[in-house]
Short mmCIF file of C-alpha atoms in Angstrom, two decimals:
data_model
loop_
_atom_site.label_atom_id
_atom_site.label_comp_id
_atom_site.label_asym_id
_atom_site.label_seq_id
_atom_site.Cartn_x
_atom_site.Cartn_y
_atom_site.Cartn_z
CA UNK A 180 114.47 65.57 93.64
CA UNK A 181 117.14 65.81 96.24
CA UNK A 182 116.55 64.42 99.74
CA UNK A 183 119.67 65.53 101.55
CA UNK A 184 117.78 67.92 103.86
CA UNK A 185 118.88 67.33 107.45
CA UNK A 186 115.86 67.18 109.76
CA UNK A 187 118.12 67.63 112.80
CA UNK A 188 118.83 71.24 111.88
CA UNK A 189 115.29 72.34 112.67
CA UNK A 190 115.02 75.25 115.14
CA UNK A 191 111.82 76.38 116.88
CA UNK A 192 110.99 79.60 118.73
CA UNK A 193 113.71 81.71 117.09
CA UNK A 194 113.22 85.48 116.67
CA UNK A 195 112.73 84.91 112.95
CA UNK A 196 109.94 82.38 113.57
CA UNK A 197 108.26 84.47 116.29
CA UNK A 198 108.46 87.79 114.45
CA UNK A 199 107.49 86.01 111.25
CA UNK A 200 104.26 84.81 112.86
CA UNK A 201 103.41 88.41 113.79
CA UNK A 202 104.07 89.53 110.21
CA UNK A 203 101.44 87.10 108.92
CA UNK A 204 98.82 89.03 110.91
CA UNK A 205 99.57 92.34 109.14
CA UNK A 206 96.65 94.10 107.51
CA UNK A 207 94.27 92.04 109.63
CA UNK A 208 91.88 92.39 112.54
CA UNK A 209 92.36 90.36 115.72
CA UNK A 210 89.15 90.08 117.74
CA UNK A 211 88.54 89.47 121.45
CA UNK A 212 86.26 86.49 122.06
CA UNK A 213 85.08 84.91 125.31
CA UNK A 214 83.56 81.65 124.03
CA UNK A 215 83.35 79.35 121.02
CA UNK A 216 80.22 81.01 119.62
CA UNK A 217 81.97 84.36 119.46
CA UNK A 218 85.10 82.73 118.02
CA UNK A 219 83.01 81.23 115.21
CA UNK A 220 81.46 84.60 114.39
CA UNK A 221 84.89 86.31 114.47
CA UNK A 222 86.38 83.80 112.03
CA UNK A 223 83.32 83.99 109.77
CA UNK A 224 83.51 87.77 109.49
CA UNK A 225 87.20 87.61 108.54
CA UNK A 226 89.28 87.95 111.73
CA UNK A 227 92.92 86.91 111.09
CA UNK A 228 93.17 85.66 114.68
CA UNK A 229 91.13 85.65 117.87
CA UNK A 230 92.13 86.65 121.39
CA UNK A 231 90.57 84.32 123.91
CA UNK A 232 89.80 85.83 127.29
CA UNK A 233 87.42 85.45 130.18
CA UNK A 234 85.64 88.80 129.74
CA UNK A 235 86.06 91.67 127.31
CA UNK A 236 87.81 94.76 128.75
CA UNK A 237 84.57 96.77 129.08
CA UNK A 238 83.15 94.03 131.33
CA UNK A 239 86.42 93.69 133.28
CA UNK A 240 86.18 97.43 133.98
CA UNK A 241 82.58 97.18 135.18
CA UNK A 242 83.19 94.10 137.30
CA UNK A 243 86.33 95.28 139.09
CA UNK A 244 88.36 92.87 141.26
CA UNK A 245 91.37 90.86 140.09
CA UNK A 246 91.38 90.00 136.39
CA UNK A 247 93.31 86.81 135.56
CA UNK A 248 94.04 84.59 132.58
CA UNK A 249 91.13 82.59 131.16
CA UNK A 250 90.40 78.99 132.17
CA UNK A 251 92.53 76.73 129.91
CA UNK A 252 89.40 74.64 129.16
CA UNK A 253 87.73 77.72 127.65
CA UNK A 254 90.85 78.52 125.64
CA UNK A 255 91.00 74.94 124.34
CA UNK A 256 87.36 75.11 123.32
CA UNK A 257 88.14 78.15 121.19
CA UNK A 258 91.27 76.50 119.73
CA UNK A 259 89.11 73.55 118.67
CA UNK A 260 86.49 75.81 117.09
CA UNK A 261 88.54 77.91 114.65
CA UNK A 262 91.33 77.42 112.12
CA UNK A 263 92.80 80.93 112.55
CA UNK A 264 95.44 81.48 115.25
CA UNK A 265 94.25 81.77 118.84
CA UNK A 266 95.94 84.14 121.28
CA UNK A 267 95.60 84.32 125.05
CA UNK A 268 96.19 87.02 127.68
CA UNK A 269 98.44 86.61 130.68
CA UNK A 270 98.96 89.10 133.49
CA UNK A 271 102.03 91.32 133.27
CA UNK A 272 104.95 89.49 134.88
CA UNK A 273 102.99 86.27 135.40
CA UNK A 274 105.42 83.76 133.91
CA UNK A 275 103.33 80.79 135.01
CA UNK A 276 100.11 81.99 133.40
CA UNK A 277 102.13 82.45 130.21
CA UNK A 278 103.58 78.92 130.50
CA UNK A 279 100.09 77.50 131.01
CA UNK A 280 98.80 79.35 127.96
CA UNK A 281 101.76 78.10 125.90
CA UNK A 282 101.10 74.53 127.07
CA UNK A 283 97.42 74.94 126.20
CA UNK A 284 98.53 75.62 122.64
CA UNK A 285 97.88 79.33 122.05
CA UNK A 286 99.74 80.74 119.05
CA UNK A 287 100.65 84.05 120.72
CA UNK A 288 100.55 85.38 124.28
CA UNK A 289 99.43 88.92 125.09
CA UNK A 290 101.15 90.12 128.27
CA UNK A 291 98.34 92.51 128.94
CA UNK A 292 97.66 95.52 131.14
CA UNK A 293 93.96 94.71 130.80
CA UNK A 294 94.51 91.99 133.41
CA UNK A 295 95.73 92.80 136.91
CA UNK A 296 99.57 92.93 136.91
CA UNK A 297 101.28 90.15 138.88
CA UNK A 298 104.67 91.85 139.13
CA UNK A 299 105.11 95.57 139.71
CA UNK A 300 108.80 95.59 138.69
CA UNK A 301 109.38 93.09 135.90
CA UNK A 302 107.68 91.85 132.79
CA UNK A 303 107.93 88.20 131.71
CA UNK A 304 111.30 87.18 130.22
CA UNK A 305 109.75 86.39 126.88
CA UNK A 306 112.98 85.16 125.25
CA UNK A 307 112.61 81.86 127.13
CA UNK A 308 109.35 81.00 125.38
CA UNK A 309 108.72 79.19 122.12
CA UNK A 310 105.41 81.04 121.72
CA UNK A 311 105.68 84.65 120.49
CA UNK A 312 104.44 87.53 122.67
CA UNK A 313 102.63 90.79 121.98
CA UNK A 314 102.93 93.63 124.50
CA UNK A 315 101.36 97.06 124.85
CA UNK A 316 103.29 100.33 124.76
CA UNK A 317 102.49 104.03 125.09
CA UNK A 318 105.73 105.35 123.63
CA UNK A 319 108.90 104.25 121.85
CA UNK A 320 111.00 103.67 124.97
CA UNK A 321 108.36 101.34 126.40
CA UNK A 322 108.02 99.52 123.05
CA UNK A 323 111.78 98.94 122.80
CA UNK A 324 111.98 97.66 126.40
CA UNK A 325 109.32 95.09 125.56
CA UNK A 326 111.11 94.07 122.35
CA UNK A 327 114.34 93.73 124.34
CA UNK A 328 112.50 91.34 126.69
CA UNK A 329 111.52 89.29 123.64
CA UNK A 330 108.19 90.70 122.40
CA UNK A 331 107.59 89.80 118.73
CA UNK A 332 104.77 92.31 118.28
CA UNK A 333 103.93 95.69 119.81
CA UNK A 334 100.45 97.16 120.14
CA UNK A 335 99.41 100.55 121.40
CA UNK A 336 97.93 100.32 124.87
CA UNK A 337 95.11 102.74 124.13
CA UNK A 338 92.59 102.69 126.95
CA UNK A 339 90.93 99.29 126.75
CA UNK A 340 87.22 98.88 127.28
CA UNK A 341 86.34 102.56 126.81
CA UNK A 342 85.36 102.60 123.13
CA UNK A 343 87.29 105.88 122.97
CA UNK A 344 90.10 105.76 120.42
CA UNK A 345 91.96 108.88 121.52
CA UNK A 346 94.58 107.14 123.69
CA UNK A 347 95.45 104.63 120.94
CA UNK A 348 95.98 107.59 118.60
CA UNK A 349 98.06 109.34 121.25
CA UNK A 350 100.31 106.30 121.76
CA UNK A 351 100.73 105.63 118.06
CA UNK A 352 101.65 109.29 117.45
CA UNK A 353 104.17 109.08 120.31
CA UNK A 354 105.84 106.03 118.76
CA UNK A 355 105.84 107.25 115.15
CA UNK A 356 106.90 110.78 116.15
CA UNK A 357 109.82 109.48 118.21
CA UNK A 358 110.99 107.28 115.31
CA UNK A 359 110.88 110.28 112.95
CA UNK A 360 112.83 112.26 115.54
CA UNK A 361 115.57 109.62 115.68
CA UNK A 362 116.14 109.91 111.93
CA UNK A 363 117.69 113.35 112.31
CA UNK A 364 119.94 112.40 115.23
CA UNK A 365 123.63 111.52 115.15
CA UNK A 366 124.96 108.30 116.69
CA UNK A 367 125.78 109.94 120.03
CA UNK A 368 122.44 111.77 120.14
CA UNK A 369 120.67 108.44 119.67
CA UNK A 370 122.76 107.01 122.53
CA UNK A 371 121.65 109.95 124.66
CA UNK A 372 118.04 109.42 123.63
CA UNK A 373 118.36 105.76 124.67
CA UNK A 374 119.64 106.75 128.13
CA UNK A 375 116.97 109.40 128.65
CA UNK A 376 114.17 107.03 127.60
CA UNK A 377 115.39 103.86 129.34
CA UNK A 378 115.62 102.13 125.99
CA UNK A 379 118.29 99.60 124.87
CA UNK A 380 120.73 101.50 122.64
CA UNK A 381 121.15 98.72 120.06
CA UNK A 382 117.38 98.68 119.46
CA UNK A 383 117.31 102.49 119.24
CA UNK A 384 119.93 102.38 116.46
CA UNK A 385 118.14 99.53 114.69
CA UNK A 386 114.81 101.40 114.82
CA UNK A 387 116.41 104.61 113.57
CA UNK A 388 118.00 102.80 110.63
CA UNK A 389 114.79 100.93 109.71
CA UNK A 390 112.58 104.00 110.17
CA UNK A 391 110.06 101.80 111.97
CA UNK A 392 109.80 99.42 114.93
CA UNK A 393 111.79 96.22 114.30
CA UNK A 394 108.61 94.21 114.97
CA UNK A 395 105.02 94.45 113.77
CA UNK A 396 103.08 97.36 115.31
CA UNK A 397 99.31 96.95 115.84
CA UNK A 398 96.73 99.31 117.28
CA UNK A 399 94.66 98.38 120.33
CA UNK A 400 92.52 100.01 122.97
CA UNK A 401 89.23 101.83 122.34
CA UNK A 402 88.73 100.93 118.67
CA UNK A 403 84.94 100.67 118.28
CA UNK A 404 83.96 101.51 114.68
CA UNK A 405 85.15 100.96 111.09
CA UNK A 406 86.25 104.60 111.01
CA UNK A 407 88.34 104.10 114.19
CA UNK A 408 90.07 101.10 112.59
CA UNK A 409 90.76 103.06 109.39
CA UNK A 410 92.11 105.96 111.47
CA UNK A 411 94.68 103.70 113.14
CA UNK A 412 95.79 102.33 109.75
CA UNK A 413 96.11 105.96 108.59
CA UNK A 414 98.47 106.51 111.53
CA UNK A 415 100.73 103.75 110.23
CA UNK A 416 99.62 100.74 112.26
CA UNK A 417 100.16 97.31 110.69
CA UNK A 418 96.79 95.98 111.87
CA UNK A 419 94.11 96.22 114.54
CA UNK A 420 93.02 94.55 117.76
CA UNK A 421 89.36 95.03 118.59
CA UNK A 422 88.32 94.19 122.13
CA UNK A 423 84.88 95.14 123.34
CA UNK A 424 84.06 96.91 120.06
CA UNK A 425 82.70 93.85 118.23
CA UNK A 426 80.69 91.90 120.79
CA UNK A 427 79.74 95.08 122.67
CA UNK A 428 78.09 96.35 119.48
CA UNK A 429 74.39 96.01 118.66
CA UNK A 430 75.13 93.71 115.69
CA UNK A 431 78.52 91.95 116.11
CA UNK A 432 78.43 90.31 112.64
CA UNK A 433 77.79 93.60 110.84
CA UNK A 434 80.31 95.50 112.97
CA UNK A 435 82.97 92.79 112.63
CA UNK A 436 82.59 92.57 108.86
CA UNK A 437 82.68 96.35 108.54
CA UNK A 438 85.83 96.73 110.66
CA UNK A 439 87.64 94.03 108.61
CA UNK A 440 86.64 95.74 105.35
CA UNK A 441 87.59 99.15 106.73
CA UNK A 442 91.13 97.89 107.41
CA UNK A 443 91.34 96.58 103.81
CA UNK A 444 90.11 99.91 102.42
CA UNK A 445 91.38 102.43 104.97
CA UNK A 446 92.63 104.87 102.32
CA UNK A 447 89.46 104.87 100.16
CA UNK A 448 86.84 107.28 101.60
CA UNK A 449 84.12 106.22 99.13
CA UNK A 450 84.45 102.59 100.12
CA UNK A 451 84.64 103.54 103.80
CA UNK A 452 81.37 105.44 103.47
CA UNK A 453 79.67 102.29 102.12
CA UNK A 454 81.31 100.11 104.75
CA UNK A 455 80.31 102.35 107.66
CA UNK A 456 76.65 102.44 106.57
CA UNK A 457 74.04 100.45 108.51
CA UNK A 458 76.35 98.58 110.87
CA UNK A 459 74.12 99.23 113.90
CA UNK A 460 75.05 100.96 117.13
CA UNK A 461 78.63 100.73 118.32
CA UNK A 462 79.48 99.87 121.92
CA UNK A 463 78.34 102.56 124.28
CA UNK A 464 81.73 103.42 125.71
CA UNK A 465 83.15 105.90 128.20
CA UNK A 466 85.11 108.94 127.10
CA UNK A 467 88.70 108.81 128.32
CA UNK A 468 88.65 112.44 129.34
CA UNK A 469 86.31 111.71 132.25
CA UNK A 470 88.23 108.69 133.47
CA UNK A 471 90.06 109.14 136.81
CA UNK A 472 93.82 108.33 136.62
CA UNK A 473 93.46 105.36 138.99
CA UNK A 474 90.90 103.74 136.67
CA UNK A 475 93.18 103.87 133.63
CA UNK A 476 94.75 100.55 132.62
CA UNK A 477 97.49 101.96 130.40
CA UNK A 478 99.79 102.98 133.27
CA UNK A 479 100.21 99.35 134.32
CA UNK A 480 103.62 97.84 133.51
CA UNK A 481 105.86 100.53 132.04
CA UNK B 257 111.96 98.69 81.00
CA UNK B 258 110.95 97.96 84.52
CA UNK B 259 109.12 94.82 85.57
CA UNK B 260 105.59 95.31 86.89
CA UNK B 261 105.23 93.15 90.00
CA UNK B 262 101.85 92.77 91.67
CA UNK B 263 101.65 91.78 95.33
CA UNK B 264 98.22 90.63 96.42
CA UNK B 265 97.85 92.94 99.40
CA UNK B 266 94.71 91.82 101.18
CA UNK B 267 96.55 90.89 104.33
CA UNK B 268 99.80 89.25 105.45
CA UNK B 269 103.51 89.88 104.83
CA UNK B 270 103.04 92.07 101.75
CA UNK B 271 105.98 94.45 102.26
CA UNK B 272 108.39 91.53 102.72
CA UNK B 273 107.39 90.10 99.33
CA UNK B 274 107.68 93.55 97.74
CA UNK B 275 111.21 93.91 99.12
CA UNK B 276 112.17 90.37 98.06
CA UNK B 277 111.01 90.76 94.45
CA UNK B 278 112.85 94.10 94.20
CA UNK B 279 116.03 92.42 95.49
CA UNK B 280 115.63 89.53 93.05
CA UNK B 281 115.10 91.94 90.13
CA UNK B 282 118.12 94.01 91.12
CA UNK B 283 120.33 90.93 91.20
CA UNK B 284 119.38 90.47 87.51
CA UNK B 285 120.11 94.10 86.70
CA UNK B 286 116.40 94.94 86.43
CA UNK B 287 114.03 97.21 88.33
CA UNK B 288 110.72 95.99 89.69
CA UNK B 289 107.81 98.40 90.18
CA UNK B 290 105.53 96.98 92.85
CA UNK B 291 101.75 97.42 92.78
CA UNK B 292 99.76 96.40 95.84
CA UNK B 293 96.62 94.65 94.65
CA UNK B 294 93.60 95.21 96.85
CA UNK B 295 90.95 95.86 94.22
CA UNK B 296 90.08 94.53 90.75
CA UNK B 297 91.55 96.14 87.64
CA UNK B 298 95.28 95.98 88.39
CA UNK B 299 96.31 92.35 87.81
CA UNK B 300 96.23 92.69 84.00
CA UNK B 301 99.01 95.32 84.15
CA UNK B 302 101.35 92.98 86.03
CA UNK B 303 104.14 90.85 84.54
CA UNK B 304 104.28 88.69 87.65
CA UNK B 305 102.25 88.13 90.81
CA UNK B 306 103.01 87.31 94.43
CA UNK B 307 100.54 85.70 96.80
CA UNK B 308 101.89 86.35 100.32
CA UNK B 309 101.55 84.50 103.57
CA UNK B 310 98.83 85.47 106.02
CA UNK B 311 95.49 83.91 106.87
CA UNK B 312 94.06 81.96 103.96
CA UNK B 313 90.42 82.35 105.07
CA UNK B 314 90.71 86.16 105.17
CA UNK B 315 92.67 86.34 101.89
CA UNK B 316 90.42 84.01 99.91
CA UNK B 317 87.25 85.77 101.10
CA UNK B 318 88.59 89.14 99.92
CA UNK B 319 89.83 87.85 96.53
CA UNK B 320 86.40 86.43 95.76
CA UNK B 321 84.47 89.44 97.04
CA UNK B 322 86.56 91.95 95.08
CA UNK B 323 86.63 89.96 91.84
CA UNK B 324 90.41 89.60 91.94
CA UNK B 325 90.29 85.77 91.86
CA UNK B 326 89.18 85.58 88.22
CA UNK B 327 91.88 88.07 87.22
CA UNK B 328 94.58 85.92 88.82
CA UNK B 329 93.34 82.84 86.93
CA UNK B 330 93.48 84.82 83.66
CA UNK B 331 97.06 85.87 84.50
CA UNK B 332 98.08 82.23 84.90
CA UNK B 333 96.18 81.16 81.76
CA UNK B 334 98.28 83.74 79.89
CA UNK B 335 101.39 81.92 81.12
CA UNK B 336 102.58 84.72 83.40
CA UNK B 337 104.44 83.70 86.58
CA UNK B 338 103.14 83.57 90.15
CA UNK B 339 104.85 82.84 93.46
CA UNK B 340 102.46 81.70 96.19
CA UNK B 341 103.75 81.17 99.73
CA UNK B 342 102.10 79.48 102.72
CA UNK B 343 98.56 80.94 102.92
CA UNK B 344 99.08 82.06 99.32
CA UNK B 345 99.69 78.43 98.32
CA UNK B 346 96.57 77.30 100.21
CA UNK B 347 94.50 79.84 98.28
CA UNK B 348 96.23 78.94 94.98
CA UNK B 349 95.71 75.18 95.39
CA UNK B 350 93.19 72.91 93.70
CA UNK B 351 91.79 71.76 97.05
CA UNK B 352 92.54 73.16 100.51
CA UNK B 353 90.30 70.60 102.29
CA UNK B 354 88.48 73.45 104.02
CA UNK B 355 85.04 74.92 103.25
CA UNK B 356 86.19 78.32 104.52
CA UNK B 357 88.68 78.68 101.66
CA UNK B 358 87.63 79.16 98.02
CA UNK B 359 90.59 77.90 96.00
CA UNK B 360 91.99 79.62 92.88
CA UNK B 361 92.93 76.23 91.43
CA UNK B 362 96.11 77.47 89.72
CA UNK B 363 98.45 74.85 91.24
CA UNK B 364 97.51 71.20 90.90
CA UNK B 365 98.02 70.20 94.53
CA UNK B 366 95.82 69.39 97.48
CA UNK B 367 96.64 70.85 100.87
CA UNK B 368 96.33 70.13 104.57
CA UNK B 369 96.24 73.40 106.50
CA UNK B 370 98.35 73.80 109.66
CA UNK B 371 99.70 70.30 109.10
CA UNK B 372 102.89 70.96 111.06
CA UNK B 373 100.83 71.99 114.12
CA UNK B 374 100.35 75.27 115.89
CA UNK B 375 102.74 78.21 116.23
CA UNK B 376 104.86 76.48 118.89
CA UNK B 377 105.66 73.82 116.27
CA UNK B 378 106.71 76.43 113.69
CA UNK B 379 110.39 76.23 112.76
CA UNK B 380 113.24 77.30 110.53
CA UNK B 381 115.65 74.88 108.86
CA UNK B 382 118.00 74.67 105.88
CA UNK B 383 116.13 73.00 103.02
CA UNK B 384 117.44 71.35 99.86
CA UNK B 385 115.56 72.73 96.85
CA UNK B 386 115.82 71.46 93.28
CA UNK B 387 117.59 74.04 91.16
CA UNK B 388 119.48 75.64 94.08
CA UNK B 389 123.13 74.75 94.78
CA UNK B 390 123.00 75.29 98.54
CA UNK B 391 120.22 74.70 101.08
CA UNK B 392 117.62 77.44 101.40
CA UNK B 393 116.87 78.97 104.87
CA UNK B 394 113.22 77.95 105.01
CA UNK B 395 110.86 79.40 107.63
CA UNK B 396 107.72 77.36 108.28
CA UNK B 397 104.98 79.21 110.19
CA UNK B 398 101.81 77.24 110.97
CA UNK B 399 102.68 75.79 107.62
CA UNK B 400 100.43 73.77 105.33
CA UNK B 401 101.55 70.51 103.81
CA UNK B 402 101.03 69.44 100.23
CA UNK B 403 99.38 66.05 100.54
CA UNK B 404 98.55 65.39 96.92
CA UNK B 405 100.43 66.37 93.79
CA UNK B 406 98.66 66.13 90.43
CA UNK B 407 100.50 67.65 87.47
CA UNK B 408 102.80 69.75 89.65
CA UNK B 409 106.53 69.04 89.93
CA UNK B 410 107.95 68.67 93.46
CA UNK B 411 110.92 71.01 94.09
CA UNK B 412 111.52 70.27 97.77
CA UNK B 413 110.43 67.90 100.51
CA UNK B 414 110.56 68.09 104.28
CA UNK B 415 110.44 64.78 106.13
CA UNK B 416 109.16 63.05 103.02
CA UNK B 417 106.36 65.57 102.38
CA UNK B 418 106.36 68.06 99.47
CA UNK B 419 106.86 71.68 100.58
CA UNK B 420 107.72 73.38 97.27
CA UNK B 421 106.19 72.74 93.84
CA UNK B 422 106.09 74.14 90.34
CA UNK B 423 103.05 73.86 88.10
CA UNK B 424 103.62 75.65 84.78
CA UNK B 425 104.12 79.36 85.52
CA UNK B 426 103.26 78.97 89.23
CA UNK B 427 105.71 78.20 92.03
CA UNK B 428 104.23 77.42 95.45
CA UNK B 429 105.97 76.94 98.80
CA UNK B 430 104.56 76.03 102.19
CA UNK B 431 107.41 78.02 103.79
CA UNK B 432 108.18 81.77 103.63
CA UNK B 433 111.09 82.66 101.30
CA UNK B 434 110.21 86.35 101.79
CA UNK B 435 111.21 86.37 105.48
CA UNK B 436 114.97 86.23 104.94
CA UNK B 437 117.29 88.25 102.69
CA UNK B 438 117.85 85.20 100.49
CA UNK B 439 115.84 85.82 97.29
CA UNK B 440 116.73 82.61 95.41
CA UNK B 441 113.16 81.27 95.47
CA UNK B 442 111.87 84.54 93.99
CA UNK B 443 114.65 84.14 91.45
CA UNK B 444 113.57 80.61 90.65
CA UNK B 445 109.93 81.68 90.28
CA UNK B 446 110.47 84.77 88.15
CA UNK B 447 113.86 85.02 86.55
CA UNK B 448 115.08 81.57 85.66
CA UNK B 449 111.87 80.13 84.27
CA UNK B 450 110.96 80.06 80.60
CA UNK B 451 108.09 82.46 81.23
CA UNK B 452 110.21 85.29 82.64
CA UNK B 453 108.88 88.64 81.45
#
């Protein structure tokens, strides 16, 4: 046994450590929870992490008004309850909410359009934080801007709280399609693409060479059933966030278990058929198509 | 002949382990064919196994439910090598001190989960490892600590606590050797041991 390891060389909050944390969530389901009882159920049904917030997106939609970060006492209660990582949502551009969440001890911060944006021009400078961030995106340019600001994970924005998966599919197809498009482009065409899409050129080149986003890419927004979760895995997502879809369902335990198993077995239709049987009613939901532009959350923070 | 490598692919950083074992094989002039193991019936075809990082509660639940756990124990009983990292080590241990995890009991260690703290306490650092000439770039993410070592041999310590062990054909680390391009731990687990395929 050698003991020459130098403890002074330890480094926290590096890109490797932040992006590495996100990689450990791959193939998993991250569930929205508003209290310790829900957190317990989420962990028991196999969530890889929980997102603590004050109200699920469907309720935020109904309630209206300004949506803010959760009370740190409620977040702490959830941290004490479960052994899986706990995430928290801050408003877009609200550096202080993010600092409070980091101090509270959350493992990842979601700078989320589901809450009311605090800054209409800038997102949080996420590079300054030790905690990793996840951010939403509707297309590749938006995803790369967030990564440039320091995001360690990207999720589709979808249209949160609707129970309608079509916008998550749309955003994921945008991102994947754009990455495929970059593969056929020359160096100068990629530079041009970067200018036209307000994306940092170095990240455009890196993405083109990797053939995928340089960070983990989850699906979020409107996922309400095991089949929805499997669909997003089919579209190449690394994992799934479920917001209102679990605790808005008739039987959260059955729905949660089924969504976790659907992500494990997304490419096996026979298993999916078993998994999707007898899970109870899903959340009621609102079709995106009928939603007025001003009520959509996805346009917040581009 | 190519090496059949199985990556337990319930959840976690599966593709990183697949890439790392391919790199390690290539550096020995061999090819590794990677099988992602999500259902029973595949472990017996594998020369070596990888248990990735991720969430140990989710991974252990799936291994038991799908009947993969017993297959992994049979693999180890046959003397075939395994590398278990972070959550993989928790699942592989004799005792994870947590009712939510059903252990495989293939490495004779006991574990404290999240012993280094939460994500903000996660870190990277160069680590001296027995059998390696230069320090290894170790990445610790909500890492577990090995708090009791039975028959296992300690390969590395951080701050006086074991963070890498070998127990027969199984190597376990509380850090993530799959997150960097350095594949020396995969090497140590699969290509320099007496049980290499």
